Structures are given as C-alpha cells and as structure tokens.
Amino acid sequence: MKKSPDPTRGFSPEIFAARRKRVLADLDGSALVLSSETDPSGGRHRPDRDLFYLTGVTEPGAVAVLRADGEDGDFVLFVRVRNAEEERWSGERLGPDRAGEMFGADTAYGSDVLSKRLPKLLAGAKSMYFRIGSESPLQSLVVGALQTARLQGARKGVGPYGIIDPGQLLDPQRLMKHPEELERMRSAASITVEAFAEMLGAVGQGVGEWELEGILDGAFRRKGGGGPSYPTIVGSGANACVLHYVENNCRMGDGDLVLVDAGAEADLYVSDVTRTFPVSGSFTAAQRAIYDVVLEAHDRAIEAIQPGVTVESIHHTARNVCIDGLLELGVLNGDKEKVIDTEAYKAFFPHQTSHWLGLDVHDVGDYAHSGASRVLERGMVLTVEPGLYFQGAVEGSASADDYVGIGIRIEDDVVVTAEGHEVLTAALPVSAEEIEGLVGGKG
Ligand code: GLY
Ligand code: MN
Ligand code: MN
C-alpha cells in the first residue's frame, strides 16, 4: 500500500479547531455545509480551500456540516466509505471511522447516507451557508434539504430562510494568516525563487517560451512543491503585453524582453512572482527606462506597506510613480492630476497593484468596505505587481511609439507584519544589473 502523506499538511489540529470555534460562534442558529467535489475528468484532485481551512480534510467527495448544538454534534463529517475495488484504482481512503478521529469530528458518516442525514442535520436551521454554483449532486441535495426543511419548519415558525455564501463567514478569517500558514507561504516562495534562478540560466536567443515554462513547472515539483499555483506565463517581446498570455509557444528573439509570471504551490499555499529580463543579457536604453520606472513603483509600494495604511494607498503609490515616470519620458503629457482624473495612465498600467494571496492566488477577502478601502493589518499577505505595457500606438502619445512591444511587470509577495512588512520573495534579485547578470547562466 502506498504510504499516505498527512492530509492536514502538518498543521496543528488546534488551528482547525480554533477556526471552527469562531465560525460556530458566528453561525447564530444557521448551518454551514462545505464540500470537496470529486473531479469527474479524473484529474488530480484540488482540495476545496474552505473545507481544508476549517477541517484539514482534503479527500475528494468529503462533506462537512457545522451547526452549533446540531443533532449529531457541532461538526459532522461525511467521507467516502471504504471500498477495496475502488481503492485499487484510486488509492486508499480513510473511511468514516479513521476520518472522524483524525479530523476531530463529533460524528462521521459514510457519504452513502448523506442524502438521508443531511435534511435532518439542516432542519430548523435559521439559514444555510453553502456555495451555490456547481452542478454537483450535493447542490441538489442542499436545495432539496432546504425545501423539505422549509416545508416542515414553516409549521413551527422556523427556517431555513435562505442560502448564504460561506465566504461571508470564512473570508475575513482566511485573510489573516496564522504563523503556520506563513511557514507554508515561505516554503512556496523559496521554491519559486530557486526555480526562477534555475530558469534564468537557460534564457537565450531562439529558446522557446515553453522551455522556460517546463524548467519552472518541473522545478516546482522537483523541489517538493505541489506544482504551479496557476498556469505559468512566459511572454517574450510583445507577448508580454498580453496580461494573461499562457500559450508560451514562441521563441525568444535577441532583443526581446521576457516577462515570466509563475509561482509554486506548497502544502496548498501559493506564491506569485513576476520578473522581466532581457534575452540578450542587456537592456536596451528604452527597455531600461521603463524597467526603472516599474522597479521604482514596485519598491515605493513595498516600502509603504505597514499596518494602518489602505490597500488603495499602496496602489496609488505605485500608480503615481508610474505616472511621474511616464510624464518624464514624454509618454504622458500635461497635468498629473488630469492624468489621474482621466485615467489616461490606464493605457499603460491597466491593472491593480495588489491582490490577496494565500490558499488561492487571488485569495479571498474584500478590498473595500462600504466604499472605503481596506486597512492593512498584521498577517495579511498581498502581492505588489506594478506593470507598464506598450501594446501598440496610443492616441495622443507620440512618444509611446518608442516603447511599442515592451511589457514589464515586477511582482513580489509581501506579508504585513507588526512593524511593517516582510517580502517573502526577496531572495530573487530584482535590480536591473542583477537581472542582467543572471540571464543565460552568467550569474
Ligand atoms: N499570476 C496572476 C497574477 O499575477 O495575478
Ligand atoms: Mn499576482
Ligand atoms: Mn503573477
């Protein structure tokens, strides 16, 4: 029998218990249903992040029901029953008894009794927290259970009254990373940094974008990570201006820049890094001018990260540096305030500077509350990734022509600490000189 790794990825059981305690306190008479769908295509299973976050459960087909003082306890778990024939094909299952013990469930059942037990577990709940949107059998079960319970409940004057997305309860918790989560994010970051260093040595004229992708994705696995956190982007020349370019099927030209956006996953936590470098090992004057602006925006935005500032202010810091740089280069013209008001800069810097990072690449959590930008707090993790892209001629900007085909983004992963910030991916060089020195194995 193949030995099984720890499904909870080495996290302390108390962490999951503490998260459930908070959620149970917030449920206020409602029930929460989380599940990890099976993948009908038979691909590698991607565990449901919310289910993992609250329970440590990663098995396909698992369902957790949380409800304070529920009929079978606060935490009821359903997992696939043992089945020698099916396990021969897809590997060992825990089965309800072992799973219940391992994950601290009050009651554990086989998934075969889910349709019978679920309506009972949900009966009389005020509302249900459940993610709608899949075509899964569970969704029909939950909706059916809602209807049944509603029919019975109406006679007694109790709910359930509706279905609410679990993100309302879980996103605010997931946004604040525990030190044990940060450990995993440091591992993901260091695998990514090592893989990038390896890849930079292979860069050269005529090398395929796909070859760099292969080195990175291979290294992510070889170094013990779970693989890429998202499809690796390797965009040479004008491909760098396509923000979600993933074809990676061109060969690099001598004078090209190459934008590489990639990150390893480690123990379900992700990293997300971008570096842009010259294939020849030397930036042209035009490339270097834009690189210096983007790097300054990146550095100033990171420096500004500390508890108490808003995520919007981080974006504004990067945006303003980019606007100053583009005005100086003559790419933008006129008054800075007008450039901001008219959003003329968006022709070159069309995206935000940051997103949350964690179990997901674009991790959960609101960026604003009631129209006010979110204030950074210790334990949040965000990317800083300003970029400037010159896809083609831009109306009203003759000077932009000098830079057509240049696309530059620089991205690092940053934790908000009590004192300020920690850059998880700081070990990967970013200065123009260091980058030039690493290309093509010169480093
Ligand atoms: N790689 C996705 C992003 O940077 O947002
Ligand atoms: Mn990103
Ligand atoms: Mn990225």
Short mmCIF file of C-alpha atoms and ligand atoms in Angstrom, two decimals:
data_model
loop_
_atom_site.label_atom_id
_atom_site.label_comp_id
_atom_site.label_asym_id
_atom_site.label_seq_id
_atom_site.Cartn_x
_atom_site.Cartn_y
_atom_site.Cartn_z
CA MET A 1 0.00 0.00 0.00
CA LYS A 2 1.36 3.41 -0.94
CA LYS A 3 2.08 5.40 2.17
CA SER A 4 -0.17 8.40 2.59
CA PRO A 5 1.15 11.84 3.46
CA ASP A 6 -0.50 13.77 6.26
CA PRO A 7 -3.70 15.17 4.68
CA THR A 8 -3.63 18.16 7.04
CA ARG A 9 -0.20 19.15 5.67
CA GLY A 10 1.35 19.14 9.13
CA PHE A 11 -0.87 21.86 10.61
CA SER A 12 -1.60 21.59 14.34
CA PRO A 13 -5.11 20.19 14.96
CA GLU A 14 -5.76 23.06 17.39
CA ILE A 15 -5.62 25.52 14.50
CA PHE A 16 -8.54 23.86 12.71
CA ALA A 17 -10.46 23.52 16.00
CA ALA A 18 -9.97 27.22 16.79
CA ARG A 19 -11.21 28.24 13.33
CA ARG A 20 -14.30 26.08 13.72
CA LYS A 21 -14.96 27.56 17.14
CA ARG A 22 -15.02 31.05 15.67
CA VAL A 23 -17.29 30.01 12.83
CA LEU A 24 -19.63 28.14 15.18
CA ALA A 25 -19.89 31.25 17.34
CA ASP A 26 -20.79 33.31 14.24
CA LEU A 27 -23.35 30.84 12.84
CA ASP A 28 -26.08 32.12 15.13
CA GLY A 29 -28.52 29.29 14.55
CA SER A 30 -27.55 28.67 10.94
CA ALA A 31 -25.75 25.67 9.45
CA LEU A 32 -22.63 25.61 7.25
CA VAL A 33 -22.10 22.97 4.56
CA LEU A 34 -18.70 22.64 2.86
CA SER A 35 -17.61 20.03 0.39
CA SER A 36 -14.70 18.87 -1.70
CA GLU A 37 -16.08 17.84 -5.06
CA THR A 38 -14.76 14.90 -6.97
CA ASP A 39 -13.32 15.73 -10.39
CA PRO A 40 -15.32 13.77 -12.98
CA SER A 41 -12.47 14.12 -15.52
CA GLY A 42 -10.21 12.10 -13.22
CA GLY A 43 -7.60 14.86 -12.97
CA ARG A 44 -5.51 15.49 -9.88
CA HIS A 45 -7.86 16.46 -7.08
CA ARG A 46 -7.76 20.11 -6.00
CA PRO A 47 -8.95 20.14 -2.37
CA ASP A 48 -11.62 22.67 -1.52
CA ARG A 49 -9.84 25.52 0.23
CA ASP A 50 -12.64 26.45 2.65
CA LEU A 51 -13.15 22.83 3.71
CA PHE A 52 -9.40 22.40 4.25
CA TYR A 53 -9.17 25.68 6.14
CA LEU A 54 -11.82 24.65 8.67
CA THR A 55 -11.18 20.93 8.98
CA GLY A 56 -7.91 19.84 7.35
CA VAL A 57 -9.94 17.45 5.16
CA THR A 58 -8.64 17.09 1.60
CA GLU A 59 -10.31 13.88 0.41
CA PRO A 60 -12.46 14.15 -2.71
CA GLY A 61 -16.16 13.82 -2.03
CA ALA A 62 -15.97 14.87 1.64
CA VAL A 63 -18.76 16.99 3.13
CA ALA A 64 -18.65 18.82 6.47
CA VAL A 65 -21.69 20.19 8.28
CA LEU A 66 -21.17 22.69 11.09
CA ARG A 67 -24.01 23.69 13.32
CA ALA A 68 -23.86 24.67 16.97
CA ASP A 69 -25.61 22.03 19.09
CA GLY A 70 -26.64 20.11 16.00
CA GLU A 71 -28.31 16.73 16.21
CA ASP A 72 -25.01 14.86 15.77
CA GLY A 73 -22.76 17.47 17.35
CA ASP A 74 -21.17 20.71 16.15
CA PHE A 75 -19.06 19.14 13.40
CA VAL A 76 -20.41 16.28 11.28
CA LEU A 77 -18.24 14.79 8.55
CA PHE A 78 -19.18 12.60 5.59
CA VAL A 79 -16.43 10.78 3.69
CA ARG A 80 -16.39 8.04 1.10
CA VAL A 81 -16.84 4.56 2.58
CA ARG A 82 -14.02 2.07 2.25
CA ASN A 83 -14.25 0.00 -0.94
CA ALA A 84 -11.44 -2.39 -1.82
CA GLU A 85 -12.21 -2.44 -5.54
CA GLU A 86 -12.40 1.35 -5.93
CA GLU A 87 -9.37 1.89 -3.70
CA ARG A 88 -7.43 -0.42 -6.01
CA TRP A 89 -7.96 2.17 -8.76
CA SER A 90 -7.79 5.48 -6.96
CA GLY A 91 -5.91 4.85 -3.74
CA GLU A 92 -6.62 4.31 -0.09
CA ARG A 93 -9.50 6.10 1.60
CA LEU A 94 -9.66 6.97 5.24
CA GLY A 95 -13.24 5.83 5.71
CA PRO A 96 -15.60 7.41 8.27
CA ASP A 97 -14.08 5.93 11.44
CA ARG A 98 -10.50 6.98 10.82
CA ALA A 99 -11.51 10.32 9.29
CA GLY A 100 -13.75 11.19 12.23
CA GLU A 101 -10.91 10.56 14.64
CA MET A 102 -8.22 12.25 12.54
CA PHE A 103 -10.17 15.47 11.96
CA GLY A 104 -11.93 15.69 15.32
CA ALA A 105 -15.50 15.35 14.00
CA ASP A 106 -18.27 14.83 16.54
CA THR A 107 -19.87 12.31 14.18
CA ALA A 108 -18.53 10.80 10.97
CA TYR A 109 -20.68 9.03 8.37
CA GLY A 110 -20.11 7.40 5.02
CA SER A 111 -21.16 9.57 2.07
CA ASP A 112 -23.66 6.85 1.19
CA VAL A 113 -26.00 8.12 3.92
CA LEU A 114 -25.57 11.81 3.08
CA SER A 115 -28.89 12.21 1.29
CA LYS A 116 -30.71 10.67 4.23
CA ARG A 117 -28.88 12.50 7.02
CA LEU A 118 -28.50 15.96 5.51
CA PRO A 119 -32.15 17.10 5.72
CA LYS A 120 -32.19 16.10 9.38
CA LEU A 121 -28.98 18.00 10.08
CA LEU A 122 -30.33 21.12 8.40
CA ALA A 123 -33.89 21.00 9.78
CA GLY A 124 -34.77 24.09 11.76
CA ALA A 125 -31.56 25.95 10.93
CA LYS A 126 -32.08 29.69 10.51
CA SER A 127 -30.20 29.78 7.18
CA MET A 128 -27.66 27.70 5.35
CA TYR A 129 -24.17 28.76 4.40
CA PHE A 130 -23.43 26.90 1.18
CA ARG A 131 -21.65 27.79 -2.07
CA ILE A 132 -24.07 27.71 -4.97
CA GLY A 133 -22.76 27.44 -8.49
CA SER A 134 -21.74 23.88 -9.16
CA GLU A 135 -23.85 21.27 -10.87
CA SER A 136 -22.90 18.83 -8.14
CA PRO A 137 -25.34 16.31 -6.66
CA LEU A 138 -24.64 17.96 -3.30
CA GLN A 139 -26.15 21.22 -4.53
CA SER A 140 -29.39 19.44 -5.40
CA LEU A 141 -29.31 17.76 -2.01
CA VAL A 142 -28.81 21.03 -0.16
CA VAL A 143 -31.51 22.82 -2.12
CA GLY A 144 -33.80 19.81 -1.64
CA ALA A 145 -33.00 19.76 2.08
CA LEU A 146 -33.79 23.46 2.25
CA GLN A 147 -37.15 22.88 0.61
CA THR A 148 -38.01 19.91 2.83
CA ALA A 149 -36.85 21.60 6.00
CA ARG A 150 -38.69 24.77 4.98
CA LEU A 151 -41.92 22.86 4.49
CA GLN A 152 -41.60 21.30 7.91
CA GLY A 153 -40.11 24.37 9.53
CA ALA A 154 -42.83 26.72 8.36
CA ARG A 155 -45.32 24.87 10.50
CA LYS A 156 -43.14 25.53 13.53
CA GLY A 157 -42.18 29.04 12.51
CA VAL A 158 -38.51 28.28 11.89
CA GLY A 159 -36.22 28.46 8.82
CA PRO A 160 -34.12 27.81 6.90
CA TYR A 161 -34.80 31.13 5.22
CA GLY A 162 -32.04 31.18 2.65
CA ILE A 163 -28.68 30.17 1.34
CA ILE A 164 -25.70 32.44 2.05
CA ASP A 165 -22.21 32.11 0.59
CA PRO A 166 -19.77 30.71 3.21
CA GLY A 167 -17.31 33.43 2.22
CA GLN A 168 -19.24 35.82 4.43
CA LEU A 169 -18.01 33.84 7.46
CA LEU A 170 -14.71 32.48 6.20
CA ASP A 171 -13.14 35.18 4.02
CA PRO A 172 -12.35 37.57 6.90
CA GLN A 173 -10.66 34.73 8.82
CA ARG A 174 -8.72 33.48 5.80
CA LEU A 175 -7.40 36.96 5.11
CA MET A 176 -5.37 36.94 8.35
CA LYS A 177 -2.60 34.38 8.09
CA HIS A 178 -1.53 32.32 11.10
CA PRO A 179 2.24 31.85 11.59
CA GLU A 180 1.86 28.21 10.49
CA GLU A 181 0.30 29.40 7.23
CA LEU A 182 3.13 31.89 6.73
CA GLU A 183 5.60 29.00 7.10
CA ARG A 184 3.96 27.27 4.13
CA MET A 185 3.94 30.52 2.16
CA ARG A 186 7.67 30.96 2.87
CA SER A 187 8.25 27.44 1.52
CA ALA A 188 6.23 28.18 -1.61
CA ALA A 189 8.17 31.42 -2.08
CA SER A 190 11.57 29.82 -1.66
CA ILE A 191 10.75 27.02 -4.14
CA THR A 192 9.70 29.72 -6.61
CA VAL A 193 12.85 31.77 -6.06
CA GLU A 194 15.10 28.73 -6.63
CA ALA A 195 13.16 27.72 -9.73
CA PHE A 196 13.43 31.24 -11.23
CA ALA A 197 17.19 31.30 -10.61
CA GLU A 198 17.49 27.96 -12.41
CA MET A 199 15.34 29.15 -15.31
CA LEU A 200 17.24 32.42 -15.80
CA GLY A 201 20.35 30.41 -16.64
CA ALA A 202 18.55 28.81 -19.59
CA VAL A 203 17.46 32.05 -21.25
CA GLY A 204 18.87 32.77 -24.68
CA GLN A 205 18.03 33.71 -28.26
CA GLY A 206 15.95 31.05 -30.00
CA VAL A 207 14.96 29.30 -26.78
CA GLY A 208 11.23 28.52 -26.67
CA GLU A 209 8.98 30.19 -24.12
CA TRP A 210 7.73 26.71 -23.41
CA GLU A 211 11.22 25.62 -22.38
CA LEU A 212 11.29 28.21 -19.59
CA GLU A 213 7.79 27.11 -18.56
CA GLY A 214 9.00 23.50 -18.46
CA ILE A 215 12.01 24.36 -16.29
CA LEU A 216 9.87 26.31 -13.83
CA ASP A 217 6.99 23.87 -13.59
CA GLY A 218 9.40 20.93 -13.36
CA ALA A 219 11.40 22.64 -10.63
CA PHE A 220 8.23 23.42 -8.69
CA ARG A 221 7.58 19.67 -8.45
CA ARG A 222 11.21 18.59 -8.21
CA LYS A 223 11.74 20.82 -5.20
CA GLY A 224 8.79 19.28 -3.40
CA GLY A 225 6.04 21.77 -4.26
CA GLY A 226 2.60 20.83 -5.48
CA GLY A 227 3.26 22.28 -8.94
CA PRO A 228 2.40 25.69 -10.38
CA SER A 229 -0.16 27.76 -8.46
CA TYR A 230 -1.65 28.93 -11.80
CA PRO A 231 -0.72 28.49 -15.47
CA THR A 232 2.83 29.81 -15.90
CA ILE A 233 3.13 32.88 -18.13
CA VAL A 234 6.25 33.23 -20.31
CA GLY A 235 5.74 36.16 -22.68
CA SER A 236 8.61 37.29 -24.88
CA GLY A 237 8.54 40.51 -26.88
CA ALA A 238 5.03 41.86 -27.43
CA ASN A 239 3.53 38.71 -25.83
CA ALA A 240 4.47 40.33 -22.51
CA CYS A 241 1.76 42.92 -23.16
CA VAL A 242 -0.97 40.25 -23.08
CA LEU A 243 -1.72 40.13 -19.37
CA HIS A 244 -2.95 36.54 -19.26
CA TYR A 245 -0.76 35.12 -22.04
CA VAL A 246 -0.42 31.39 -21.42
CA GLU A 247 0.27 29.90 -24.87
CA ASN A 248 4.04 30.15 -24.31
CA ASN A 249 4.65 28.92 -27.86
CA CYS A 250 7.06 31.49 -29.35
CA ARG A 251 10.82 31.51 -29.49
CA MET A 252 12.68 34.35 -27.82
CA GLY A 253 14.38 36.90 -30.04
CA ASP A 254 17.73 38.50 -29.26
CA GLY A 255 16.44 41.97 -28.47
CA ASP A 256 13.31 40.78 -26.66
CA LEU A 257 12.35 41.20 -23.10
CA VAL A 258 10.74 38.15 -21.49
CA LEU A 259 8.08 38.51 -18.81
CA VAL A 260 7.77 35.43 -16.61
CA ASP A 261 4.91 35.22 -14.11
CA ALA A 262 4.89 31.97 -12.15
CA GLY A 263 4.66 30.58 -8.64
CA ALA A 264 4.90 27.27 -6.85
CA GLU A 265 2.30 25.85 -4.53
CA ALA A 266 3.50 24.27 -1.29
CA ASP A 267 1.13 22.45 1.08
CA LEU A 268 -1.81 24.11 -0.70
CA TYR A 269 -0.41 27.63 -0.17
CA VAL A 270 0.74 29.63 -3.17
CA SER A 271 3.30 32.13 -4.37
CA ASP A 272 3.05 34.51 -7.32
CA VAL A 273 6.17 36.12 -8.77
CA THR A 274 7.00 38.08 -11.90
CA ARG A 275 10.38 39.05 -13.28
CA THR A 276 11.10 40.65 -16.66
CA PHE A 277 14.53 40.34 -18.21
CA PRO A 278 16.39 40.90 -21.50
CA VAL A 279 17.09 37.78 -23.58
CA SER A 280 20.48 39.15 -24.63
CA GLY A 281 21.53 39.84 -21.05
CA SER A 282 21.45 43.61 -21.56
CA PHE A 283 18.51 46.00 -21.53
CA THR A 284 18.27 48.47 -24.42
CA ALA A 285 18.01 52.12 -23.37
CA ALA A 286 14.24 52.14 -23.99
CA GLN A 287 13.70 48.88 -22.08
CA ARG A 288 15.85 50.11 -19.21
CA ALA A 289 13.95 53.40 -18.97
CA ILE A 290 10.66 51.56 -18.50
CA TYR A 291 12.22 48.95 -16.21
CA ASP A 292 13.50 51.69 -13.90
CA VAL A 293 10.03 53.25 -13.65
CA VAL A 294 8.35 49.91 -12.85
CA LEU A 295 11.04 48.99 -10.33
CA GLU A 296 10.71 52.35 -8.59
CA ALA A 297 6.92 51.84 -8.40
CA HIS A 298 7.47 48.33 -7.01
CA ASP A 299 10.00 49.48 -4.40
CA ARG A 300 7.99 52.51 -3.24
CA ALA A 301 4.78 50.46 -2.96
CA ILE A 302 6.51 47.76 -0.88
CA GLU A 303 8.13 50.38 1.37
CA ALA A 304 4.68 51.83 2.08
CA ILE A 305 3.24 48.54 3.36
CA GLN A 306 2.53 48.56 7.08
CA PRO A 307 -0.46 48.13 9.37
CA GLY A 308 -2.88 51.04 9.22
CA VAL A 309 -2.47 52.05 5.56
CA THR A 310 -5.08 51.17 2.97
CA VAL A 311 -4.61 48.74 0.12
CA GLU A 312 -5.77 51.54 -2.19
CA SER A 313 -2.94 53.79 -0.97
CA ILE A 314 -0.43 51.10 -1.97
CA HIS A 315 -1.89 51.11 -5.48
CA HIS A 316 -1.84 54.90 -5.58
CA THR A 317 1.82 54.95 -4.57
CA ALA A 318 2.75 52.63 -7.46
CA ARG A 319 0.43 54.38 -9.89
CA ASN A 320 1.83 57.82 -9.05
CA VAL A 321 5.43 56.67 -9.56
CA CYS A 322 4.42 55.24 -12.94
CA ILE A 323 2.65 58.46 -13.92
CA ASP A 324 5.68 60.57 -12.89
CA GLY A 325 7.95 58.31 -14.92
CA LEU A 326 5.72 58.36 -17.99
CA LEU A 327 5.40 62.15 -17.82
CA GLU A 328 9.17 62.45 -17.61
CA LEU A 329 9.63 60.18 -20.62
CA GLY A 330 7.02 62.18 -22.54
CA VAL A 331 4.75 59.16 -22.90
CA LEU A 332 2.08 61.02 -20.94
CA ASN A 333 1.59 64.74 -21.26
CA GLY A 334 0.03 67.54 -19.27
CA ASP A 335 -1.03 67.90 -15.71
CA LYS A 336 -0.58 64.92 -13.34
CA GLU A 337 -3.96 65.45 -11.64
CA LYS A 338 -5.63 65.44 -15.06
CA VAL A 339 -3.85 62.19 -15.98
CA ILE A 340 -5.25 60.69 -12.77
CA ASP A 341 -8.76 62.12 -13.31
CA THR A 342 -8.99 60.98 -16.92
CA GLU A 343 -7.24 57.68 -16.15
CA ALA A 344 -5.00 58.26 -19.18
CA TYR A 345 -2.31 56.17 -17.42
CA LYS A 346 -4.52 53.07 -17.76
CA ALA A 347 -3.44 52.77 -21.40
CA PHE A 348 -0.09 51.61 -19.96
CA PHE A 349 -0.89 50.44 -16.40
CA PRO A 350 -4.31 48.80 -16.73
CA HIS A 351 -4.42 46.62 -13.61
CA GLN A 352 -4.32 46.96 -9.84
CA THR A 353 -1.04 46.77 -7.93
CA SER A 354 -2.08 44.09 -5.45
CA HIS A 355 -4.29 41.14 -4.68
CA TRP A 356 -4.52 38.98 -1.58
CA LEU A 357 -2.54 35.76 -1.58
CA GLY A 358 -2.95 32.56 0.45
CA LEU A 359 -4.64 29.25 -0.28
CA ASP A 360 -5.77 30.82 -3.57
CA VAL A 361 -3.75 33.01 -5.92
CA HIS A 362 -6.38 35.70 -5.99
CA ASP A 363 -7.16 34.93 -2.40
CA VAL A 364 -10.43 35.64 -0.63
CA GLY A 365 -11.20 38.83 1.25
CA ASP A 366 -12.81 42.17 0.44
CA TYR A 367 -10.69 45.07 -0.75
CA ALA A 368 -13.19 47.66 0.45
CA HIS A 369 -15.98 48.04 2.98
CA SER A 370 -18.91 50.38 2.32
CA GLY A 371 -16.84 52.13 -0.32
CA ALA A 372 -13.79 52.62 1.92
CA SER A 373 -10.57 50.83 1.02
CA ARG A 374 -9.48 48.09 3.41
CA VAL A 375 -6.88 48.97 6.00
CA LEU A 376 -3.89 46.61 6.11
CA GLU A 377 -3.47 44.54 9.25
CA ARG A 378 -0.73 42.29 10.53
CA GLY A 379 -0.98 38.83 8.98
CA MET A 380 -2.42 39.86 5.62
CA VAL A 381 -0.44 38.76 2.55
CA LEU A 382 -0.62 40.65 -0.72
CA THR A 383 1.25 40.88 -3.99
CA VAL A 384 2.90 44.05 -5.25
CA GLU A 385 2.98 43.92 -9.04
CA PRO A 386 3.08 47.19 -10.95
CA GLY A 387 3.47 46.86 -14.71
CA LEU A 388 3.74 49.01 -17.83
CA TYR A 389 2.72 47.67 -21.22
CA PHE A 390 3.08 49.22 -24.69
CA GLN A 391 0.97 47.00 -26.90
CA GLY A 392 0.75 49.40 -29.81
CA ALA A 393 0.39 53.03 -30.77
CA VAL A 394 -1.60 55.08 -28.27
CA GLU A 395 -3.67 58.02 -29.39
CA GLY A 396 -2.27 61.29 -28.10
CA SER A 397 1.08 59.80 -27.15
CA ALA A 398 3.62 60.00 -29.95
CA SER A 399 6.42 59.04 -27.56
CA ALA A 400 4.71 55.74 -26.71
CA ASP A 401 5.85 54.59 -30.17
CA ASP A 402 9.42 54.45 -28.87
CA TYR A 403 8.39 51.70 -26.49
CA VAL A 404 5.99 49.59 -28.56
CA GLY A 405 6.38 45.89 -27.80
CA ILE A 406 7.72 46.46 -24.29
CA GLY A 407 5.82 44.84 -21.43
CA ILE A 408 7.33 44.89 -17.95
CA ARG A 409 5.88 43.69 -14.66
CA ILE A 410 7.73 43.07 -11.41
CA GLU A 411 5.87 41.11 -8.73
CA ASP A 412 6.69 40.05 -5.18
CA ASP A 413 4.72 38.60 -2.28
CA VAL A 414 4.54 40.65 0.91
CA VAL A 415 3.30 39.92 4.46
CA VAL A 416 2.08 42.76 6.65
CA THR A 417 3.98 42.46 9.95
CA ALA A 418 3.60 44.31 13.25
CA GLU A 419 6.49 46.59 12.32
CA GLY A 420 5.84 46.96 8.61
CA HIS A 421 6.31 44.16 6.11
CA GLU A 422 8.29 41.09 5.09
CA VAL A 423 8.92 40.31 1.42
CA LEU A 424 8.55 36.53 1.10
CA THR A 425 10.20 36.50 -2.32
CA ALA A 426 13.01 38.97 -1.52
CA ALA A 427 15.74 36.43 -2.28
CA LEU A 428 15.05 36.72 -6.02
CA PRO A 429 17.12 39.61 -7.45
CA VAL A 430 15.20 42.48 -8.93
CA SER A 431 17.66 45.25 -9.78
CA ALA A 432 18.36 45.73 -13.49
CA GLU A 433 22.06 44.94 -13.06
CA GLU A 434 21.47 41.77 -11.05
CA ILE A 435 18.85 40.56 -13.51
CA GLU A 436 21.21 41.17 -16.44
CA GLY A 437 23.89 39.27 -14.57
CA LEU A 438 21.74 36.17 -14.12
CA VAL A 439 20.47 35.77 -17.68
CA GLY A 440 21.95 32.97 -19.75
CA GLY A 441 23.96 31.46 -16.90
CA LYS A 442 26.17 34.50 -16.41
CA GLY A 443 25.39 34.55 -12.69
N1 GLY B 1 -0.32 35.45 -11.88
C1 GLY B 1 -1.56 36.06 -11.64
C2 GLY B 1 -1.41 37.40 -11.10
O1 GLY B 1 -0.32 37.92 -11.04
O2 GLY B 1 -2.35 37.99 -10.65
MN MN B 2 -0.34 38.39 -8.93
MN MN B 3 1.54 36.91 -11.09
#
